[in-house]
Backbone as CSV, one residue per row, in Angstrom:
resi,resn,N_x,N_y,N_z,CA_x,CA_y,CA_z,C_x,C_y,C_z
1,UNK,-18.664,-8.260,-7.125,-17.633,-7.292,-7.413,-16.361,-7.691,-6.675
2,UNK,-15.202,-7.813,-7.255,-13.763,-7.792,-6.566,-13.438,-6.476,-6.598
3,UNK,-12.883,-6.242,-5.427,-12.269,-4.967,-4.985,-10.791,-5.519,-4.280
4,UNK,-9.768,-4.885,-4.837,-8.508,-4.565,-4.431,-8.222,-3.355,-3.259
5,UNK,-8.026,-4.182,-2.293,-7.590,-3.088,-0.970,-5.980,-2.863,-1.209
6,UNK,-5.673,-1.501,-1.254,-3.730,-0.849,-1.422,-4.017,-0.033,-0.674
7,UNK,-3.498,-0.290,1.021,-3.784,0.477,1.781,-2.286,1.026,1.793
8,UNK,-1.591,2.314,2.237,-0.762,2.921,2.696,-0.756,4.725,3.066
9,UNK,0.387,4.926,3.422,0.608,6.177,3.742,1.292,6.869,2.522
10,UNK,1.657,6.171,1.249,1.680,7.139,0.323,2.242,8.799,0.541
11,UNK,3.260,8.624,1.208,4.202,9.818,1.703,5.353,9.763,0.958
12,UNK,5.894,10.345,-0.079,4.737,10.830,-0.917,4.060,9.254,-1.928
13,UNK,3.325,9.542,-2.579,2.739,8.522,-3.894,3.570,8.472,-4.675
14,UNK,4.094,7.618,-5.633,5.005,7.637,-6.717,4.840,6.326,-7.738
15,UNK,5.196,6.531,-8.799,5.109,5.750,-10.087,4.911,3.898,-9.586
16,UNK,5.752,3.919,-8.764,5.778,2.142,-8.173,4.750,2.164,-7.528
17,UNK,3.855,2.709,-6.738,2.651,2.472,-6.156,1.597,2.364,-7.259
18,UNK,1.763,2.584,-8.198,0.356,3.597,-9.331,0.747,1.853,-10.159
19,UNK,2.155,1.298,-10.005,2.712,0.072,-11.167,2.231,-1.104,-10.203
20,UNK,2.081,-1.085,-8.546,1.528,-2.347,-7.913,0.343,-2.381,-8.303
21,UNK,-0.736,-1.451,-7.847,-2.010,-1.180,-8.200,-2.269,-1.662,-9.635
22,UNK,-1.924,-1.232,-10.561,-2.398,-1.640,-12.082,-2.211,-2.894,-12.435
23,UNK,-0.668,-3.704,-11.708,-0.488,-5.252,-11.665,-1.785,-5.863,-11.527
24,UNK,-1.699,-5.737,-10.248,-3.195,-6.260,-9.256,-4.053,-6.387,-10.507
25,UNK,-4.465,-5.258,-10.301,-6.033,-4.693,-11.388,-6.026,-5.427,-12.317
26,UNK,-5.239,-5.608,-13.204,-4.878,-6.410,-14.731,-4.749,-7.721,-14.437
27,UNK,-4.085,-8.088,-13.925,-3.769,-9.654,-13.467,-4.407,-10.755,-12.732
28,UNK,-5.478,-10.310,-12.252,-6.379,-10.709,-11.199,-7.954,-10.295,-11.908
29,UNK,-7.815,-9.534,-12.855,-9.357,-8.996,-13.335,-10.137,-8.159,-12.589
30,UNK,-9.794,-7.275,-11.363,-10.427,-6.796,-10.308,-11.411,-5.993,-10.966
31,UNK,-12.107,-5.758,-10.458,-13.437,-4.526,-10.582,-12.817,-3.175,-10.514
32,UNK,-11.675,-2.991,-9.522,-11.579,-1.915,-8.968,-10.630,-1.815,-8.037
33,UNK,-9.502,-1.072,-7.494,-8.926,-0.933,-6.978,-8.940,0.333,-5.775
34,UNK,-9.097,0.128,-4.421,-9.434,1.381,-3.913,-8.294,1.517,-3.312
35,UNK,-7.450,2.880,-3.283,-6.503,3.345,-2.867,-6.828,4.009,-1.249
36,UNK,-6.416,2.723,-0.961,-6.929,3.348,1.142,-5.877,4.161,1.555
37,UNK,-5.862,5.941,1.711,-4.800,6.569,2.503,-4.641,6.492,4.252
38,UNK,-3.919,5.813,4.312,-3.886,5.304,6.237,-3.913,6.916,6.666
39,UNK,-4.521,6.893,7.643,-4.309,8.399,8.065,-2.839,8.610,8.968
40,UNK,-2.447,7.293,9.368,-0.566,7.312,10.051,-0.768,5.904,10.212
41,UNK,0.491,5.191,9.333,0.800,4.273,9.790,1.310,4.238,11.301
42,UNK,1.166,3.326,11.977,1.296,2.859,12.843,3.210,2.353,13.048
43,UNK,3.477,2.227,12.316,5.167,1.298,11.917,5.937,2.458,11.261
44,UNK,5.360,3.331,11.221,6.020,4.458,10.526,6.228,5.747,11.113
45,UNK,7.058,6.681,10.826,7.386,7.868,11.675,6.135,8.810,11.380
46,UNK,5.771,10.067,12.328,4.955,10.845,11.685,4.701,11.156,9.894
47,UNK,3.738,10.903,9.407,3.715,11.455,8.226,3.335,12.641,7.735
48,UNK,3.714,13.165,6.634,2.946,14.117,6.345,1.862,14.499,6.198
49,UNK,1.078,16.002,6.151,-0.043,15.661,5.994,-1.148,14.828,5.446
50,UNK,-2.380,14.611,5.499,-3.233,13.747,5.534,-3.679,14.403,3.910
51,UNK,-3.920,15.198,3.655,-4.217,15.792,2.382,-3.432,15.996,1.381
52,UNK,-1.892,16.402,1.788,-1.532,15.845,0.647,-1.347,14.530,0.020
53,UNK,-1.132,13.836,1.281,-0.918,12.333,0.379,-1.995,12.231,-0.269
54,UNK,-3.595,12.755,0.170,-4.358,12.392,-0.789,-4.317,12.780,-1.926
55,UNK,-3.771,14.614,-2.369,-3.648,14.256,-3.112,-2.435,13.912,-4.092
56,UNK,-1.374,13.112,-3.563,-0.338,12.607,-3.936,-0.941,11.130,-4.449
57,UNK,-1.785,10.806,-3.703,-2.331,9.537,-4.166,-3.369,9.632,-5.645
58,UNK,-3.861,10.463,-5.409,-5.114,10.903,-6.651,-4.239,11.040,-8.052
59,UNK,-2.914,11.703,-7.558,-2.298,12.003,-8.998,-1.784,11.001,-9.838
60,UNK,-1.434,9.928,-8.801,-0.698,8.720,-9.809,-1.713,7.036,-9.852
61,UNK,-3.204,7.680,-9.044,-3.638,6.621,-9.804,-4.423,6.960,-10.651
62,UNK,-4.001,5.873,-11.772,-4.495,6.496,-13.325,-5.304,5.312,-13.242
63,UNK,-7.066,6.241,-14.136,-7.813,5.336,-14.672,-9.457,5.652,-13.323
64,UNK,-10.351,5.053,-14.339,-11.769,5.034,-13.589,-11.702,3.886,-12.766
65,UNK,-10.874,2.603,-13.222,-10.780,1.898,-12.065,-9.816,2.040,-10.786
66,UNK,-9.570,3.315,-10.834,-8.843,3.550,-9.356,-9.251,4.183,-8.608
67,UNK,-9.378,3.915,-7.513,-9.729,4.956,-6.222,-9.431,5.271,-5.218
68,UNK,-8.922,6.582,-5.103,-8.424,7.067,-3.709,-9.355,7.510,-2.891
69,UNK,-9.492,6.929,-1.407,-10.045,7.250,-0.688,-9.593,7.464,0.551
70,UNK,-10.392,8.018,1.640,-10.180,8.471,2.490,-10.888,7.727,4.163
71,UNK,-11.018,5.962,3.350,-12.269,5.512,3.972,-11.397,5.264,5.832
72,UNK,-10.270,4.958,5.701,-9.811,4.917,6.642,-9.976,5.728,7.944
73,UNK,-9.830,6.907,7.589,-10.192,7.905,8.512,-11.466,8.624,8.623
74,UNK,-12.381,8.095,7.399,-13.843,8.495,7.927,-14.390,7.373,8.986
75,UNK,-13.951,6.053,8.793,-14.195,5.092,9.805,-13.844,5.098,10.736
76,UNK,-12.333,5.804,11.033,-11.654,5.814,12.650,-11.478,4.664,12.716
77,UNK,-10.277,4.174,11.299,-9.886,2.555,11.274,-7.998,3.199,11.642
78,UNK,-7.472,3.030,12.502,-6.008,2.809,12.518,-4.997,1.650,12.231
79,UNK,-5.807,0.709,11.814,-4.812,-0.575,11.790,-5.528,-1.078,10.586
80,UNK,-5.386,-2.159,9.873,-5.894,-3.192,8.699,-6.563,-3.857,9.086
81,UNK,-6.642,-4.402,9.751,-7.827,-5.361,10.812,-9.013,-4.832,11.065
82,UNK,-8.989,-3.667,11.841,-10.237,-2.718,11.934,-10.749,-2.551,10.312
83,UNK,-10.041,-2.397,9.451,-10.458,-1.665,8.274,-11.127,-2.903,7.575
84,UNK,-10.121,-4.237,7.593,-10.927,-5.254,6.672,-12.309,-5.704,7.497
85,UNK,-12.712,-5.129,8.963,-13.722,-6.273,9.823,-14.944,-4.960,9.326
86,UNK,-14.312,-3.453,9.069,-15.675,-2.586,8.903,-16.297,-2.662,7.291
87,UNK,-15.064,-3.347,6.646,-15.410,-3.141,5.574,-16.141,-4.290,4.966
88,UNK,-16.542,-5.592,5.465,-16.946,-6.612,5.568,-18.117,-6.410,5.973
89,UNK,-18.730,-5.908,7.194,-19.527,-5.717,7.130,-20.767,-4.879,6.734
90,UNK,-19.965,-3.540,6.035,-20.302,-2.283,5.312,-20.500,-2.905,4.169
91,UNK,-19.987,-3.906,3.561,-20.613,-4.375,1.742,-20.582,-6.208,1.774
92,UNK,-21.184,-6.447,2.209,-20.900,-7.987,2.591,-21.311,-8.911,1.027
93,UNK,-21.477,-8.556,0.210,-21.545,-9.066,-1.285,-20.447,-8.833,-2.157
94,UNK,-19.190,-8.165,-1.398,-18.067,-7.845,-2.284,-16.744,-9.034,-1.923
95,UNK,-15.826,-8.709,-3.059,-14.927,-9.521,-2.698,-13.701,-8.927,-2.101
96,UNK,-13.173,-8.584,-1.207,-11.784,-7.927,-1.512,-10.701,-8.342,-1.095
97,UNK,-9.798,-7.865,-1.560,-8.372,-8.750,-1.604,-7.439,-7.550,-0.983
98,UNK,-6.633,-8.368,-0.316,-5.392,-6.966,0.106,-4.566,-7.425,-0.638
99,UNK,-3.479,-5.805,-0.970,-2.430,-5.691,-2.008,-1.508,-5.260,-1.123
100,UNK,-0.359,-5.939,-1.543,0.953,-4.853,-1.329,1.956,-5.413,-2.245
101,UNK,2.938,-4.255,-1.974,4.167,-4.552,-2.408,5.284,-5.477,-1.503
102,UNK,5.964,-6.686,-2.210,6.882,-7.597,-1.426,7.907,-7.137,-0.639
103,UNK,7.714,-5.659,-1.013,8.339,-4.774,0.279,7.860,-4.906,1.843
104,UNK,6.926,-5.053,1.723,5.961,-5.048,2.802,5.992,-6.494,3.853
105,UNK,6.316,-7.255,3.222,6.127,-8.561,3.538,7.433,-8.981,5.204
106,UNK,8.294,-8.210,5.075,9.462,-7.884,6.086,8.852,-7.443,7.163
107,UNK,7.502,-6.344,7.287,7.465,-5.873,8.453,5.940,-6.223,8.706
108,UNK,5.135,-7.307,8.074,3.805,-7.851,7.845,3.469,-8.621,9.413
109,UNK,4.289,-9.165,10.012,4.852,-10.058,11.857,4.374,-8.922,12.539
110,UNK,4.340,-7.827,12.262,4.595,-6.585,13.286,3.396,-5.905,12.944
111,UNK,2.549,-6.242,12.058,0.951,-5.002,12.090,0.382,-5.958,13.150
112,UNK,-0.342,-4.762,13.717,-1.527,-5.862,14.929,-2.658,-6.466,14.409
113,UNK,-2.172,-7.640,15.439,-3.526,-8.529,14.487,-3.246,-9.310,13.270
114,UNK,-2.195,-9.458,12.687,-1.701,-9.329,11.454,-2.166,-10.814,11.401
115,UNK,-2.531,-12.187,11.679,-3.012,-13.539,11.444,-4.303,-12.605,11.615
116,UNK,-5.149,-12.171,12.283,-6.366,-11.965,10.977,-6.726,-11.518,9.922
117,UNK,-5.531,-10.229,9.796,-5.272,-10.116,8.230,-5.176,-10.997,6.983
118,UNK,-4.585,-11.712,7.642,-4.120,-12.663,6.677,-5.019,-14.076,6.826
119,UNK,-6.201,-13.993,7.376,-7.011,-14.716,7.380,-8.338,-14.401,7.114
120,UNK,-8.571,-13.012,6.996,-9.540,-12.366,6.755,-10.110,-12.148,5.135
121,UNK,-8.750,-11.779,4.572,-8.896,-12.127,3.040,-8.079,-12.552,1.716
122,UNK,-8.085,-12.376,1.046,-6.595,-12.972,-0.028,-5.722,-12.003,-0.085
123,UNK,-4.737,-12.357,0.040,-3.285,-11.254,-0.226,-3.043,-11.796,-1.058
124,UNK,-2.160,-10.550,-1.845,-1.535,-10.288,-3.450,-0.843,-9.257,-3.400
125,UNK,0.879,-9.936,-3.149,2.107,-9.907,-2.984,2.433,-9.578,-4.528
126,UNK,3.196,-7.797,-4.727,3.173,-7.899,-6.016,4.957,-7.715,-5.927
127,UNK,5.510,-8.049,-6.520,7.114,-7.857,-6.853,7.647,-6.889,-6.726
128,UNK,8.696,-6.022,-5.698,8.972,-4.905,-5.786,10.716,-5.109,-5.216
129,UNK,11.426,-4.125,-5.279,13.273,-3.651,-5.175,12.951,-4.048,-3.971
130,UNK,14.192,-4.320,-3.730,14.564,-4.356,-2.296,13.584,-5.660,-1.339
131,UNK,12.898,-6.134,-2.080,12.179,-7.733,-1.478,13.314,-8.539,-1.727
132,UNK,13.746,-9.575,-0.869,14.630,-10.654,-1.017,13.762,-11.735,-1.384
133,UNK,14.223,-12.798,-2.124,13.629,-13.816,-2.981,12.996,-14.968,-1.508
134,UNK,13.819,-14.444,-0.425,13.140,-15.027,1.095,12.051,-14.339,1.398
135,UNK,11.785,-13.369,1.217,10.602,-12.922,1.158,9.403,-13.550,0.965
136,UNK,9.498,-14.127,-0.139,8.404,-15.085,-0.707,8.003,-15.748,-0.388
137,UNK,9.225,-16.514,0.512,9.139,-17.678,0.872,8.401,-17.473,2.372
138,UNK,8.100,-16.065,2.621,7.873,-16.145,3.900,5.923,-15.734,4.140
139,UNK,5.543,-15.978,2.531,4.381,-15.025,2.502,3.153,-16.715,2.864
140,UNK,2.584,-16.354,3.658,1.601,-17.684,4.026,1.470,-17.861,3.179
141,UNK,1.075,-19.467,3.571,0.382,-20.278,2.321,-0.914,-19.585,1.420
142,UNK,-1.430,-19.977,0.349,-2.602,-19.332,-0.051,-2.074,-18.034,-0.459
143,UNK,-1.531,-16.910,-0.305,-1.276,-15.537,-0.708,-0.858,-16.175,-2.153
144,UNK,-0.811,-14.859,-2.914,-0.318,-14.968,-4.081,0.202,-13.840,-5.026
145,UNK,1.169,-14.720,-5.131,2.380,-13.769,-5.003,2.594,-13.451,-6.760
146,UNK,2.919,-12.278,-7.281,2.624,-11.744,-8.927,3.649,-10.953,-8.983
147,UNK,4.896,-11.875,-9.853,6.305,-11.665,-10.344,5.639,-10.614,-11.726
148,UNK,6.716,-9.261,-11.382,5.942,-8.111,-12.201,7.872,-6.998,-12.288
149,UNK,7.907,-7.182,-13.501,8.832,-5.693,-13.925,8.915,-5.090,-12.677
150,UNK,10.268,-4.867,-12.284,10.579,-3.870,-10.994,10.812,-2.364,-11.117
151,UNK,9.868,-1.849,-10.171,9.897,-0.684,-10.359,10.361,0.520,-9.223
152,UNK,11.793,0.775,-9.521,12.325,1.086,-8.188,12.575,2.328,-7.375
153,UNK,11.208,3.430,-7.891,10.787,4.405,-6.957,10.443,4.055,-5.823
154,UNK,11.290,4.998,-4.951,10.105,4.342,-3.606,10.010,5.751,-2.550
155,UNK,9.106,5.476,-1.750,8.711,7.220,-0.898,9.813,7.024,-0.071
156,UNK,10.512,6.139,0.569,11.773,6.968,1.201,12.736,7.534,0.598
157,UNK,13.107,6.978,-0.529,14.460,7.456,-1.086,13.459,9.263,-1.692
158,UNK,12.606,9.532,-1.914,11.765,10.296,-2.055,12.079,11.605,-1.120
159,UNK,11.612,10.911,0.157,11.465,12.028,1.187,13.349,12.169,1.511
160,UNK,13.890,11.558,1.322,15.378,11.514,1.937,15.985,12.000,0.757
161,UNK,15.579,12.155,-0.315,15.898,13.466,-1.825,15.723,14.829,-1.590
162,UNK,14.251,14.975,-0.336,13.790,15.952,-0.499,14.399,16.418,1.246
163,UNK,14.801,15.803,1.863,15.527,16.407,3.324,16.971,16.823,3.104
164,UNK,17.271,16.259,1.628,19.262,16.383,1.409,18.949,18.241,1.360
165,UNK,20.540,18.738,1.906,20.480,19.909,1.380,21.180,20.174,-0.132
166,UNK,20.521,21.061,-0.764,20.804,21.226,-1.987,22.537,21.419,-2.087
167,UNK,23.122,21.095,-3.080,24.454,20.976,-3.114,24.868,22.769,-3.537
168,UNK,25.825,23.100,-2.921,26.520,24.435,-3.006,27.146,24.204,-4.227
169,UNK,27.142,25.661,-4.980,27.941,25.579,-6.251,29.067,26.194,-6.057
170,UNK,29.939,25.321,-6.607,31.769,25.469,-6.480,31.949,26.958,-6.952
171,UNK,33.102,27.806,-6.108,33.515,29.255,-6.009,34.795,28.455,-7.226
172,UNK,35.048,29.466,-7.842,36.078,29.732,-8.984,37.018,30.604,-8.052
């Protein structure tokens, strides 16, 4: 079985997460895609709750081959490293691959541990806004990288929609 690891904090989930995931899935032939909700990134400010992202995550992945789970925090995994070494040894007949978006690839130096990540299993770098074409160039050897229609929702411009204050309507 290949399994696709899309781990994030999904604060909120949106259409470009649900469009990396299905890349992957389609393009690669995966079995399955499991949607890992981090219980807090680590590189990231507090997030919102833990339940809604789940179910912010549940809503936009479409299909029986998707899955949101919650394996992260039933394991008491905080980082990717912990998560790919429990999950290796929890199904040791599977294949899995980590996903992200080429968004990701900018702050990839800075997860801990991040050379065993990236030695632990195949990455699949999918095309997303705001990746510079250096980006690519910066993704180790072996990763593989899947030029895909850009899709340019993203959860900050999201949450920073939803912190604006609503605009006052002009007095006559």
């Amino acid at each position: 079985m290949k399994i696709g690891l899309f781990g994030g904090s999904f604060d909120p989930a949106h259409e470009g997460h649900a469009h990396v995931a299905e890349t992957a899935l389609k393009r690669l032939g995966l079995d399955r895609v499991w949607w890992l909700v981090s219980p807090q990134n680590p590189l990231k400010p507090k997030s919102s709750p833990f339940n809604e992202r789940m179910q912010s995550a549940q809503a936009q992945a479409h299909g029986a081959k998707m899955v949101v789970t919650d394996l992260e925090q039933r394991l008491g995994c905080g980082f990717t490293y912990e998560t790919l070494r429990a999950l290796k040894q929890l199904y040791p007949g599977v294949s899995f691959m980590l996903i992200m978006g080429a968004d990701n690839l900018a702050n990839f130096r800075k997860w801990r541990n991040w050379r065993e990540v990236a030695a632990a299993v195949p990455v699949v770098i999918v095309s997303r806004p705001g990746a510079r074409a250096a980006e690519r160039l910066r993704a180790p050897r072996g990763w593989t990288y899947l030029n895909a229609r850009l899709h340019r929702e993203s959860s900050t411009a999201i949450r920073a929609q939803r912190r604006a204050p609503l605009a006052k309507p002009k007095r006559k």
